Amino acid sequence: MAVTLFACTFASLITLLVFFTGNTAGAPTSGQCAANLAIKNWASLGDSYSNIVGDGLQDYEALMSSDPCLQGRKPQYLSIPSASISQIASQQVPKLNQDTNFMTISAGANDIGLVQILDACVYNWIGSASLDCAKLISDAATFMASSAFANSWHDLFTRVQAVSSKNAGKAYVISNAAFFDETTPSCTTTSLAVYGGDGQQKYLTNALRKNLNELIHRFNWWQNYLIAKFNREKVPGTDTLAFPVQFVDADDRFNTHRFCRNGVDGTGSGDANTWFSTTQNVQPPITRAPYEKLNAPATCEANGGWNEYATCRMAKAIQKTSYLGLTKSGSGTGLTNWERVFHPTTRGESAIRDEIVSQIAQGNTLSGQNLRILPLGASITAGFASSDGNGFRKVLYDTLRKTNTVSFVGSQGTAPLVHEGHPGWIIQDVSNAASVSLPSRPNVVLVHVGTNDILQNKDVDNAPERMGALIDHVLSVANDAVVLIAQILPSTRPGAFDQFVTFNARVASVINQKQAQGKKVLKVWMPVTTDELQDGVHPTDAGYNKMAQAYIKGLQRAADKGWIGQPVAKGR
């Protein structure tokens, strides 16, 4: 399982944008997209992520306001630090201007206890072993899978819909980024612990960083899944589907800008190319205040906002012993102004802004590309149980060829919808099978594999590493190709669902590692729920169609990055 060095300060792992999209044919630039918008009012809802910024300069809302796409419009700021999802729904949404049709919402980290996780796993504010890092991570993962978590998001979406649907609104939800490069040796003896005595240094080992990253990816997976479920609902009392919510993933924009990457000392927090804040780079800086300025230990509660939590924990520690040079007489000083720690810096906020604007401007059509596509995987890639036996491939082919040159390669199926999908095969088998079609030099490889490793219990713990080896194998032959790795569809088979979530979270980290190495690899979120499975594993035709649209969106992102080149001659 895993956790992320998020914190109550980074209290919201997602950002929701609601706006009218108008005619989005084509893919206009950010400067052109204003013509596609009819914004009446923009509101910013949420917690500290949309209320305060990492380095004290500019947050993504301010940066978006200055983008030509939004024509200088500024939001109605309603965000409150430490707000939970339910508090946002009940206290902030009712204050919305009734003609609001564009909004940003950040929420969720406070609900899963990230500030407590950060205390237990990283900062150690109180200097005791009273908080169990592993247990808090496990508890957070359990809560994400609970009906309480799902219901709180559903209630928020429903309340937002009541305002936005009458204004032709649409919602975009943007994930947060994982904090660490988890494979480097640079942080293994680095600690950010405030209290490091008694063997509690909290070193940022590879295992801890992996767990922290995994929790963020798990959280992001749940956001995508709950959004997909909501998007299947109809507006109460009508036959109209609920306003669409779209998941936007900015995580990969932080690759080569995370803590503990190669080429930096320690976390790299003092480096301008590190896009998260610590005590070294916030503005105004972390300061010291007399003990009396800390929360009164007799009355404070170790919850609430980031700074309130940290100072309360430290004040309680001082009641027991001298701590950080602090004494009850007030002769020492304590750290304050923790709110900005682990928020994105302005450069990180700019990356979030860029992804949001890219999605606004992107439109729904990929055009002008010469695509030689290898669909690679097992039975879902083969189209098992679909009405025509082609699964996602026919919709994908028919949609793309309207505005692009398209061909598929593979040893299975019938032209033009050939593929390399082998029912029942595990990752290693599929990697071996890729060797048959890779000499055809596809410039796009679509991968959906891993389901059978889990269902057949084939060394599941190491399955993500085998996915990494498959990526390396594909690119060793087709080194110019873009590899789109689908998050595998969920399953209702007994005991499988959580294993699928864990696998997807760990594969997301593998993809980040490959991107940081300069490889053209993207993850593709699949908005298919268990309601769209016909046997607990394989999607219905509607589910296959959603897969096709998700792959198209992945291709659009790859094209925006300039990654899709002309196919090279076969056999070269």
Coordinates of C-alpha atoms in Angstrom, one line a residue:
M1 CA 0.0 0.0 0.0
A2 CA 1.3 3.5 0.0
V3 CA 1.1 7.0 1.1
T4 CA 2.0 10.3 -0.3
L5 CA 3.8 13.1 1.3
F6 CA 0.7 15.1 0.7
A7 CA -0.6 16.7 3.7
C8 CA -3.5 18.5 5.0
T9 CA -1.8 21.5 3.5
F10 CA -1.8 19.8 0.2
A11 CA -5.1 19.1 1.3
S12 CA -6.8 18.5 -1.9
L13 CA -5.8 16.0 -4.3
I14 CA -8.1 17.0 -7.0
T15 CA -9.4 20.0 -8.8
L16 CA -12.8 20.2 -10.4
L17 CA -13.5 22.6 -13.2
V18 CA -17.0 23.2 -14.4
F19 CA -17.6 25.3 -17.5
F20 CA -19.5 25.6 -20.7
T21 CA -17.5 24.2 -23.6
G22 CA -19.5 25.2 -26.7
N23 CA -18.2 24.0 -30.0
T24 CA -14.9 22.2 -29.5
A25 CA -14.3 20.9 -33.0
G26 CA -10.6 20.7 -33.6
A27 CA -7.9 21.4 -31.1
P28 CA -7.5 25.2 -30.6
T29 CA -4.6 26.7 -28.8
S30 CA -5.1 28.1 -25.3
G31 CA -5.2 31.6 -26.8
Q32 CA -8.0 30.5 -29.2
C33 CA -10.1 28.6 -26.7
A34 CA -11.8 31.7 -25.3
A35 CA -13.9 31.6 -28.5
N36 CA -15.2 28.1 -27.4
L37 CA -16.2 29.2 -23.9
A38 CA -19.2 31.2 -22.7
I39 CA -18.1 31.7 -19.1
K40 CA -20.7 33.5 -16.9
N41 CA -19.1 33.1 -13.5
W42 CA -16.1 31.1 -12.3
A43 CA -15.8 29.9 -8.7
S44 CA -13.0 28.3 -6.7
L45 CA -14.2 25.8 -4.1
G46 CA -12.1 23.5 -1.9
D47 CA -9.5 23.5 0.8
S48 CA -5.9 24.8 1.1
Y49 CA -4.8 23.5 -2.3
S50 CA -7.0 26.2 -3.9
N51 CA -6.7 28.6 -1.0
I52 CA -3.0 28.9 -0.5
V53 CA 0.1 28.3 -2.7
G54 CA 3.3 26.5 -2.1
D55 CA 5.9 29.2 -2.5
G56 CA 3.6 32.1 -1.7
L57 CA 3.6 33.5 -5.2
Q58 CA 0.8 32.4 -7.6
D59 CA -1.6 29.5 -7.6
Y60 CA -3.1 27.8 -10.6
E61 CA -6.3 29.9 -10.4
A62 CA -4.4 33.1 -10.7
L63 CA -2.3 31.7 -13.5
M64 CA -5.4 30.6 -15.3
S65 CA -6.9 34.0 -14.9
S66 CA -4.0 35.5 -16.8
D67 CA -4.2 32.9 -19.6
P68 CA -5.9 34.2 -22.8
C69 CA -8.1 31.1 -22.7
L70 CA -10.0 32.7 -19.8
Q71 CA -9.8 36.3 -20.9
G72 CA -8.7 37.6 -17.6
R73 CA -11.7 36.3 -15.6
K74 CA -11.1 35.8 -11.9
P75 CA -12.9 33.3 -9.8
Q76 CA -15.2 33.7 -6.8
Y77 CA -12.9 32.4 -4.1
L78 CA -14.8 30.3 -1.6
S79 CA -12.1 27.8 -0.6
I80 CA -11.2 27.3 3.1
P81 CA -8.1 25.5 4.4
S82 CA -8.8 22.1 5.9
A83 CA -12.3 21.8 4.5
S84 CA -13.6 18.3 3.9
I85 CA -15.6 17.2 0.9
S86 CA -18.8 17.4 2.9
Q87 CA -18.0 20.8 4.2
I88 CA -17.3 22.0 0.6
A89 CA -20.7 20.6 -0.5
S90 CA -22.7 22.0 2.4
Q91 CA -20.9 25.3 3.2
Q92 CA -19.3 26.5 -0.1
V93 CA -21.6 25.4 -2.9
P94 CA -24.6 27.2 -1.4
K95 CA -22.7 30.5 -1.8
L96 CA -22.1 30.0 -5.5
N97 CA -23.4 32.7 -7.8
Q98 CA -26.4 31.1 -9.5
D99 CA -25.1 31.7 -13.0
T100 CA -21.8 30.0 -12.3
N101 CA -20.8 27.6 -15.0
F102 CA -17.1 27.3 -14.5
M103 CA -15.6 26.3 -11.2
T104 CA -12.4 24.8 -9.7
I105 CA -12.8 22.4 -6.7
S106 CA -10.0 20.9 -4.7
A107 CA -10.9 18.3 -2.1
G108 CA -10.2 14.9 -0.5
A109 CA -6.9 14.9 1.3
N110 CA -8.5 16.0 4.6
D111 CA -11.0 13.2 4.3
I112 CA -8.3 10.5 4.1
G113 CA -6.1 11.9 6.8
L114 CA -3.1 13.0 4.9
V115 CA -1.8 15.4 7.5
Q116 CA -1.7 12.6 10.0
I117 CA 0.0 10.4 7.5
L118 CA 2.6 13.1 6.9
D119 CA 3.2 13.4 10.6
A120 CA 3.6 9.7 11.1
C121 CA 5.7 9.0 8.0
V122 CA 7.8 12.1 7.5
Y123 CA 7.6 15.1 9.8
N124 CA 7.3 13.5 13.3
W125 CA 6.1 16.7 14.9
I126 CA 5.5 15.3 18.4
G127 CA 8.5 13.1 18.7
S128 CA 6.8 9.9 19.6
A129 CA 5.9 6.6 18.1
S130 CA 2.2 7.2 18.8
L131 CA 1.2 7.4 15.1
D132 CA 1.7 4.3 13.0
C133 CA 2.7 5.2 9.5
A134 CA 1.8 1.8 7.9
K135 CA -1.5 1.6 9.7
L136 CA -2.6 5.2 8.7
I137 CA -1.7 4.4 5.0
S138 CA -3.7 1.2 5.2
D139 CA -6.6 3.0 6.9
A140 CA -6.6 5.7 4.1
A141 CA -6.7 3.0 1.4
T142 CA -9.6 1.3 3.2
F143 CA -11.5 4.5 3.5
M144 CA -11.1 5.3 -0.2
A145 CA -12.9 2.1 -1.0
S146 CA -15.7 2.8 1.4
S147 CA -19.3 3.9 0.7
A148 CA -18.7 6.9 2.9
F149 CA -16.0 8.3 0.6
A150 CA -18.0 7.5 -2.5
N151 CA -21.2 9.1 -1.1
S152 CA -19.4 12.3 -0.1
W153 CA -18.1 12.8 -3.6
H154 CA -21.5 11.9 -5.1
D155 CA -23.2 14.5 -2.9
L156 CA -20.7 17.2 -3.9
F157 CA -21.1 16.4 -7.6
T158 CA -24.9 16.4 -7.3
R159 CA -24.9 19.8 -5.5
V160 CA -22.6 21.3 -8.1
Q161 CA -24.7 19.8 -10.9
A162 CA -27.8 21.6 -9.5
V163 CA -26.1 24.9 -10.2
S164 CA -24.0 24.1 -13.3
S165 CA -26.5 22.0 -15.3
K166 CA -28.9 24.8 -15.8
N167 CA -25.9 26.8 -17.1
A168 CA -24.8 24.1 -19.5
G169 CA -21.8 23.2 -17.3
K170 CA -19.2 20.6 -17.7
A171 CA -16.7 19.4 -15.0
Y172 CA -13.0 18.7 -15.3
V173 CA -11.3 17.0 -12.3
I174 CA -7.5 17.2 -12.2
S175 CA -5.5 14.8 -10.2
N176 CA -2.5 15.7 -8.0
A177 CA 1.0 14.7 -8.7
A178 CA 3.1 12.1 -6.8
F179 CA 5.9 13.8 -4.9
F180 CA 9.0 11.6 -5.3
D181 CA 11.3 9.9 -7.7
E182 CA 11.1 6.6 -5.8
T183 CA 14.0 4.7 -7.4
T184 CA 17.0 7.0 -6.8
P185 CA 19.5 6.6 -3.9
S186 CA 19.7 10.3 -3.3
C187 CA 17.2 10.5 -0.4
T188 CA 17.8 7.3 1.5
T189 CA 19.7 9.1 4.3
T190 CA 17.6 12.3 4.1
S191 CA 15.1 13.1 6.8
L192 CA 12.6 15.9 7.1
A193 CA 11.6 15.0 10.7
V194 CA 11.2 17.9 13.1
Y195 CA 12.1 15.6 15.9
G196 CA 14.7 13.0 15.0
G197 CA 15.6 11.6 18.4
D198 CA 15.1 8.1 19.7
G199 CA 15.7 6.6 16.3
Q200 CA 12.8 8.5 14.7
Q201 CA 14.7 10.1 11.8
K202 CA 12.0 9.1 9.3
Y203 CA 14.5 8.6 6.4
L204 CA 13.0 8.9 2.9
T205 CA 13.9 5.4 1.9
N206 CA 12.9 4.0 -1.5
A207 CA 10.3 1.9 0.2
L208 CA 8.7 4.9 2.0
R209 CA 8.7 7.0 -1.2
K210 CA 7.2 4.1 -3.2
N211 CA 4.4 3.9 -0.6
L212 CA 3.8 7.6 -0.5
N213 CA 3.6 7.7 -4.3
E214 CA 1.3 4.7 -4.5
L215 CA -1.2 6.3 -2.2
I216 CA -1.5 9.3 -4.5
H217 CA -2.0 7.1 -7.5
R218 CA -4.5 5.0 -5.6
F219 CA -6.4 8.2 -4.7
N220 CA -6.3 9.4 -8.3
W221 CA -7.7 6.0 -9.5
W222 CA -10.6 6.3 -7.1
Q223 CA -11.4 9.8 -8.4
N224 CA -11.5 8.6 -11.9
Y225 CA -13.6 5.6 -11.0
L226 CA -16.2 7.6 -9.0
I227 CA -16.4 10.2 -11.7
A228 CA -17.1 7.4 -14.3
K229 CA -19.9 6.1 -12.1
F230 CA -21.4 9.5 -11.7
N231 CA -21.3 10.1 -15.4
R232 CA -23.6 7.1 -16.0
E233 CA -26.4 8.7 -13.9
K234 CA -29.3 10.7 -15.2
V235 CA -30.4 14.0 -13.8
P236 CA -33.2 13.3 -11.3
G237 CA -36.6 13.4 -12.9
T238 CA -35.2 13.3 -16.5
D239 CA -33.8 11.0 -19.1
T240 CA -30.8 13.2 -19.5
L241 CA -27.4 12.1 -18.3
A242 CA -25.8 14.0 -15.5
F243 CA -23.5 16.8 -16.6
P244 CA -20.2 15.2 -17.7
V245 CA -17.2 15.2 -15.3
Q246 CA -13.8 14.7 -17.0
F247 CA -10.7 13.5 -15.2
V248 CA -7.6 15.4 -16.1
D249 CA -4.2 14.0 -15.1
A250 CA -1.4 16.5 -14.6
D251 CA 0.9 14.0 -12.8
D252 CA 3.2 13.3 -15.7
R253 CA 4.0 17.0 -16.1
F254 CA 6.0 16.8 -12.8
N255 CA 8.3 14.1 -14.1
T256 CA 12.0 15.3 -13.7
H257 CA 10.7 17.9 -11.2
R258 CA 9.9 15.7 -8.1
F259 CA 11.7 15.4 -4.8
C260 CA 14.7 13.0 -4.6
R261 CA 15.4 12.9 -8.4
N262 CA 18.8 12.2 -9.8
G263 CA 21.3 15.0 -9.8
V264 CA 20.1 16.9 -6.7
D265 CA 21.2 16.8 -3.1
G266 CA 18.8 15.2 -0.7
T267 CA 15.2 16.1 -1.7
G268 CA 16.3 18.8 -4.1
S269 CA 13.9 21.2 -2.2
G270 CA 16.3 24.2 -2.7
D271 CA 16.4 23.7 -6.5
A272 CA 14.1 25.8 -8.7
N273 CA 13.4 22.7 -10.8
T274 CA 11.8 21.0 -7.9
W275 CA 8.1 21.8 -8.2
F276 CA 7.1 21.2 -4.6
S277 CA 7.7 23.3 -1.5
T278 CA 9.4 22.4 1.7
T279 CA 10.7 24.6 4.6
Q280 CA 13.5 25.8 2.4
N281 CA 11.6 27.5 -0.5
V282 CA 8.3 28.9 0.8
Q283 CA 7.6 32.6 0.7
P284 CA 7.3 34.0 3.3
P285 CA 9.7 31.5 4.8
I286 CA 9.0 29.2 7.7
T287 CA 9.6 31.4 10.7
R288 CA 10.0 31.0 14.4
A289 CA 7.6 32.2 17.1
P290 CA 7.7 32.2 20.9
Y291 CA 6.2 29.2 22.6
E292 CA 3.3 31.3 23.7
K293 CA 2.4 31.8 20.1
L294 CA 1.9 28.1 19.5
N295 CA -1.6 26.6 20.0
A296 CA -2.4 26.3 23.7
P297 CA -1.7 22.6 24.4
A298 CA -4.5 22.2 26.9
T299 CA -7.2 23.3 24.4
C300 CA -5.8 22.7 20.9
E301 CA -6.8 19.7 18.9
A302 CA -4.4 18.0 16.5
N303 CA -6.5 18.4 13.5
G304 CA -7.7 21.3 11.3
G305 CA -5.3 23.2 9.0
W306 CA -1.8 22.2 8.4
N307 CA -0.2 24.9 10.7
E308 CA -2.8 24.3 13.4
Y309 CA -2.1 20.6 13.4
A310 CA 1.7 21.0 13.4
T311 CA 1.9 23.6 16.2
C312 CA -0.6 21.8 18.3
R313 CA 1.4 18.6 18.1
M314 CA 4.6 20.4 19.0
A315 CA 2.9 22.3 21.9
K316 CA 1.7 19.0 23.4
A317 CA 5.2 17.6 23.1
I318 CA 6.6 20.5 25.1
Q319 CA 4.2 19.7 27.9
K320 CA 6.2 16.5 28.4
T321 CA 9.8 17.5 27.7
S322 CA 12.0 20.2 26.3
Y323 CA 11.5 20.0 22.6
L324 CA 13.4 21.7 19.8
G325 CA 14.8 24.1 22.4
L326 CA 11.3 25.0 23.4
T327 CA 10.3 25.2 27.0
K328 CA 7.1 26.1 28.8
S329 CA 8.7 29.3 30.0
G330 CA 8.8 30.5 26.4
S331 CA 12.5 30.9 26.2
G332 CA 12.7 29.0 22.9
T333 CA 10.9 29.3 19.6
G334 CA 8.9 27.0 17.4
L335 CA 8.4 26.6 13.7
T336 CA 5.3 28.2 12.3
N337 CA 3.8 28.9 8.8
W338 CA 3.6 25.3 7.7
E339 CA 0.7 25.9 5.4
R340 CA 2.6 26.0 2.2
V341 CA 4.8 23.0 2.7
F342 CA 4.4 20.3 0.1
H343 CA 2.2 22.5 -2.1
P344 CA 3.4 22.9 -5.7
T345 CA 5.6 25.9 -6.3
T346 CA 4.6 28.4 -8.9
R347 CA 6.2 26.3 -11.6
G348 CA 4.2 23.3 -10.4
E349 CA 1.1 25.4 -10.4
S350 CA 1.9 26.5 -13.9
A351 CA 2.1 22.8 -14.9
I352 CA -1.4 22.2 -13.5
R353 CA -2.7 25.3 -15.2
D354 CA -1.2 24.1 -18.5
E355 CA -2.9 20.7 -18.3
I356 CA -6.2 22.3 -17.5
V357 CA -6.0 24.7 -20.3
S358 CA -4.9 22.0 -22.6
Q359 CA -8.0 20.0 -21.8
I360 CA -10.2 23.0 -22.3
A361 CA -8.7 23.7 -25.7
Q362 CA -8.1 20.2 -26.9
G363 CA -11.5 19.5 -28.5
N364 CA -12.6 16.0 -29.4
T365 CA -10.8 15.3 -32.7
L366 CA -7.3 14.1 -33.4
S367 CA -6.3 15.0 -36.9
G368 CA -3.5 14.9 -39.4
Q369 CA -1.6 12.0 -37.9
N370 CA -0.2 9.0 -39.7
L371 CA -0.9 6.2 -37.2
R372 CA 0.4 2.6 -37.4
I373 CA -1.1 1.1 -34.3
L374 CA -0.3 -2.2 -32.5
P375 CA -3.1 -3.2 -30.0
L376 CA -1.2 -5.4 -27.5
G377 CA -2.7 -7.4 -24.6
A378 CA -4.9 -10.3 -23.8
S379 CA -8.7 -11.0 -24.2
I380 CA -9.9 -7.5 -23.8
T381 CA -7.5 -6.3 -26.5
A382 CA -8.9 -9.2 -28.7
G383 CA -12.4 -8.0 -28.1
F384 CA -13.7 -11.0 -26.2
A385 CA -17.5 -11.1 -25.6
S386 CA -18.1 -8.0 -27.7
S387 CA -21.0 -8.3 -30.1
D388 CA -18.8 -8.1 -33.2
G389 CA -15.6 -9.6 -31.7
N390 CA -13.7 -6.4 -32.3
G391 CA -14.0 -4.8 -28.9
F392 CA -12.7 -1.3 -28.8
R393 CA -10.8 -1.6 -32.1
K394 CA -13.6 -0.9 -34.6
V395 CA -14.8 2.2 -32.9
L396 CA -11.2 3.3 -32.5
Y397 CA -10.4 2.6 -36.2
D398 CA -13.5 4.2 -37.6
T399 CA -13.2 7.3 -35.5
L400 CA -9.5 7.9 -36.1
R401 CA -9.6 7.3 -39.9
K402 CA -12.0 10.2 -40.4
T403 CA -9.2 12.7 -39.8
N404 CA -6.0 10.6 -39.8
T405 CA -4.2 7.9 -41.8
V406 CA -4.6 4.7 -39.8
S407 CA -3.5 1.1 -40.0
F408 CA -3.3 -1.6 -37.4
V409 CA -0.6 -4.3 -37.1
G410 CA -0.7 -7.7 -35.4
S411 CA -0.8 -11.4 -36.0
Q412 CA -4.3 -11.9 -34.8
G413 CA -7.7 -11.1 -36.2
T414 CA -8.8 -9.9 -39.6
A415 CA -7.6 -6.9 -41.5
P416 CA -7.9 -4.0 -41.1
L417 CA -8.6 -4.7 -37.4
V418 CA -5.7 -6.9 -36.7
H419 CA -4.2 -7.0 -33.2
E420 CA -1.9 -8.8 -30.8
G421 CA -4.4 -9.8 -28.2
H422 CA -4.2 -13.3 -26.7
P423 CA -7.0 -14.4 -24.3
G424 CA -5.7 -15.7 -21.0
W425 CA -2.2 -14.5 -21.4
I426 CA -0.1 -12.9 -18.7
I427 CA 2.2 -9.9 -19.0
Q428 CA 5.3 -12.0 -19.8
D429 CA 3.5 -14.0 -22.5
V430 CA 2.2 -10.8 -24.1
S431 CA 5.7 -9.3 -24.0
N432 CA 7.0 -12.3 -25.9
A433 CA 4.1 -12.1 -28.4
A434 CA 4.9 -8.5 -29.1
S435 CA 8.1 -9.7 -30.8
V436 CA 5.9 -11.0 -33.7
S437 CA 4.5 -7.6 -34.6
L438 CA 7.1 -5.1 -33.4
P439 CA 9.2 -5.5 -36.6
S440 CA 6.3 -3.9 -38.4
R441 CA 7.4 -0.7 -36.6
P442 CA 4.2 0.7 -35.1
N443 CA 4.5 4.3 -34.0
V444 CA 1.7 3.7 -31.4
V445 CA 1.4 0.7 -29.1
L446 CA -1.8 0.4 -27.1
V447 CA -1.4 -1.9 -24.0
H448 CA -4.0 -3.4 -21.7
V449 CA -2.5 -6.3 -19.8
G450 CA -2.2 -7.5 -16.2
T451 CA -5.7 -8.8 -15.6
N452 CA -4.7 -12.5 -16.0
D453 CA -1.6 -12.1 -13.8
I454 CA -4.0 -11.2 -10.9
L455 CA -6.8 -13.6 -11.7
Q456 CA -4.3 -16.5 -12.1
N457 CA -2.3 -15.3 -9.1
K458 CA 1.0 -15.1 -11.1
D459 CA 3.5 -13.5 -8.8
V460 CA 1.1 -10.5 -8.4
D461 CA 3.5 -8.4 -6.3
N462 CA 6.0 -8.2 -9.1
A463 CA 3.5 -7.7 -11.9
P464 CA 4.2 -3.9 -12.1
E465 CA 7.9 -4.6 -12.6
R466 CA 7.0 -7.0 -15.4
M467 CA 5.0 -4.2 -17.0
G468 CA 8.1 -2.1 -16.9
A469 CA 10.1 -4.8 -18.6
L470 CA 7.4 -5.1 -21.3
I471 CA 7.7 -1.3 -22.0
D472 CA 11.4 -1.6 -22.3
H473 CA 11.1 -4.6 -24.7
V474 CA 8.6 -2.7 -26.9
L475 CA 10.8 0.3 -27.1
S476 CA 14.0 -1.7 -27.7
V477 CA 12.5 -2.7 -31.1
A478 CA 10.2 0.3 -31.9
N479 CA 12.2 3.0 -30.2
D480 CA 10.3 5.8 -31.9
A481 CA 6.9 4.5 -30.7
V482 CA 4.5 6.0 -28.2
V483 CA 3.3 3.4 -25.7
L484 CA -0.1 4.0 -24.1
I485 CA -0.6 1.9 -21.0
A486 CA -4.2 1.5 -20.0
Q487 CA -5.2 1.3 -16.4
I488 CA -6.7 -2.2 -16.4
L489 CA -10.4 -2.4 -16.0
P490 CA -11.8 -3.4 -12.6
S491 CA -13.2 -6.8 -11.9
T492 CA -16.0 -8.2 -9.7
R493 CA -14.3 -11.6 -9.4
P494 CA -13.9 -12.5 -5.6
G495 CA -11.0 -10.6 -4.0
A496 CA -9.9 -9.1 -7.3
F497 CA -11.1 -5.5 -7.1
D498 CA -8.5 -4.1 -4.6
Q499 CA -5.7 -6.1 -6.3
F500 CA -6.6 -4.4 -9.5
V501 CA -6.6 -0.9 -7.8
T502 CA -3.2 -1.7 -6.3
F503 CA -1.7 -2.9 -9.6
N504 CA -2.9 0.2 -11.4
A505 CA -1.4 2.5 -8.7
R506 CA 1.9 0.8 -8.9
V507 CA 2.0 0.7 -12.7
A508 CA 1.4 4.5 -12.6
S509 CA 4.7 4.8 -10.8
V510 CA 6.4 2.6 -13.3
I511 CA 5.2 4.8 -16.1
N512 CA 6.5 7.9 -14.4
Q513 CA 9.9 6.2 -14.0
K514 CA 10.0 5.5 -17.7
Q515 CA 8.9 9.0 -18.7
A516 CA 11.7 10.4 -16.4
Q517 CA 14.1 8.3 -18.4
G518 CA 12.9 10.1 -21.6
K519 CA 10.7 7.3 -22.9
K520 CA 7.4 8.2 -24.6
V521 CA 5.0 6.3 -22.3
L522 CA 1.6 7.6 -21.1
K523 CA -1.0 6.1 -18.8
V524 CA -4.6 6.0 -20.0
W525 CA -7.4 6.2 -17.5
M526 CA -10.3 3.9 -18.5
P527 CA -13.7 5.3 -17.4
V528 CA -15.3 1.8 -17.3
T529 CA -17.1 0.7 -14.1
T530 CA -18.1 -2.7 -12.9
D531 CA -21.6 -1.9 -14.1
E532 CA -20.2 -2.1 -17.6
L533 CA -18.8 -5.6 -17.3
Q534 CA -20.8 -8.6 -18.6
D535 CA -18.9 -11.4 -16.9
G536 CA -17.0 -9.6 -14.1
V537 CA -14.0 -9.1 -16.4
H538 CA -14.9 -8.2 -20.0
P539 CA -16.7 -5.0 -20.8
T540 CA -20.0 -4.6 -22.6
D541 CA -20.1 -3.0 -26.0
A542 CA -20.7 0.4 -24.2
G543 CA -17.6 -0.3 -22.1
Y544 CA -15.5 -1.1 -25.1
N545 CA -16.6 2.1 -26.8
K546 CA -15.5 4.0 -23.7
M547 CA -12.1 2.3 -24.0
A548 CA -11.8 3.5 -27.6
Q549 CA -12.6 7.1 -26.6
A550 CA -10.0 6.9 -23.7
Y551 CA -7.3 5.7 -26.1
I552 CA -8.2 8.6 -28.5
K553 CA -7.8 11.0 -25.6
G554 CA -4.4 9.4 -24.8
L555 CA -3.4 9.9 -28.5
Q556 CA -4.4 13.5 -28.3
R557 CA -2.2 14.0 -25.3
A558 CA 0.7 12.3 -27.0
A559 CA 0.2 14.5 -30.1
D560 CA 0.1 17.6 -27.9
K561 CA 3.5 16.6 -26.6
G562 CA 4.8 16.2 -30.1
W563 CA 5.5 12.5 -29.6
I564 CA 3.8 11.0 -32.6
G565 CA 6.2 10.9 -35.6
Q566 CA 5.8 9.3 -39.0
P567 CA 6.1 5.5 -39.0
V568 CA 9.4 4.2 -40.1
A569 CA 9.9 1.6 -42.8
K570 CA 8.9 -1.9 -41.5
G571 CA 11.8 -4.1 -40.4
R572 CA 14.1 -1.1 -39.7

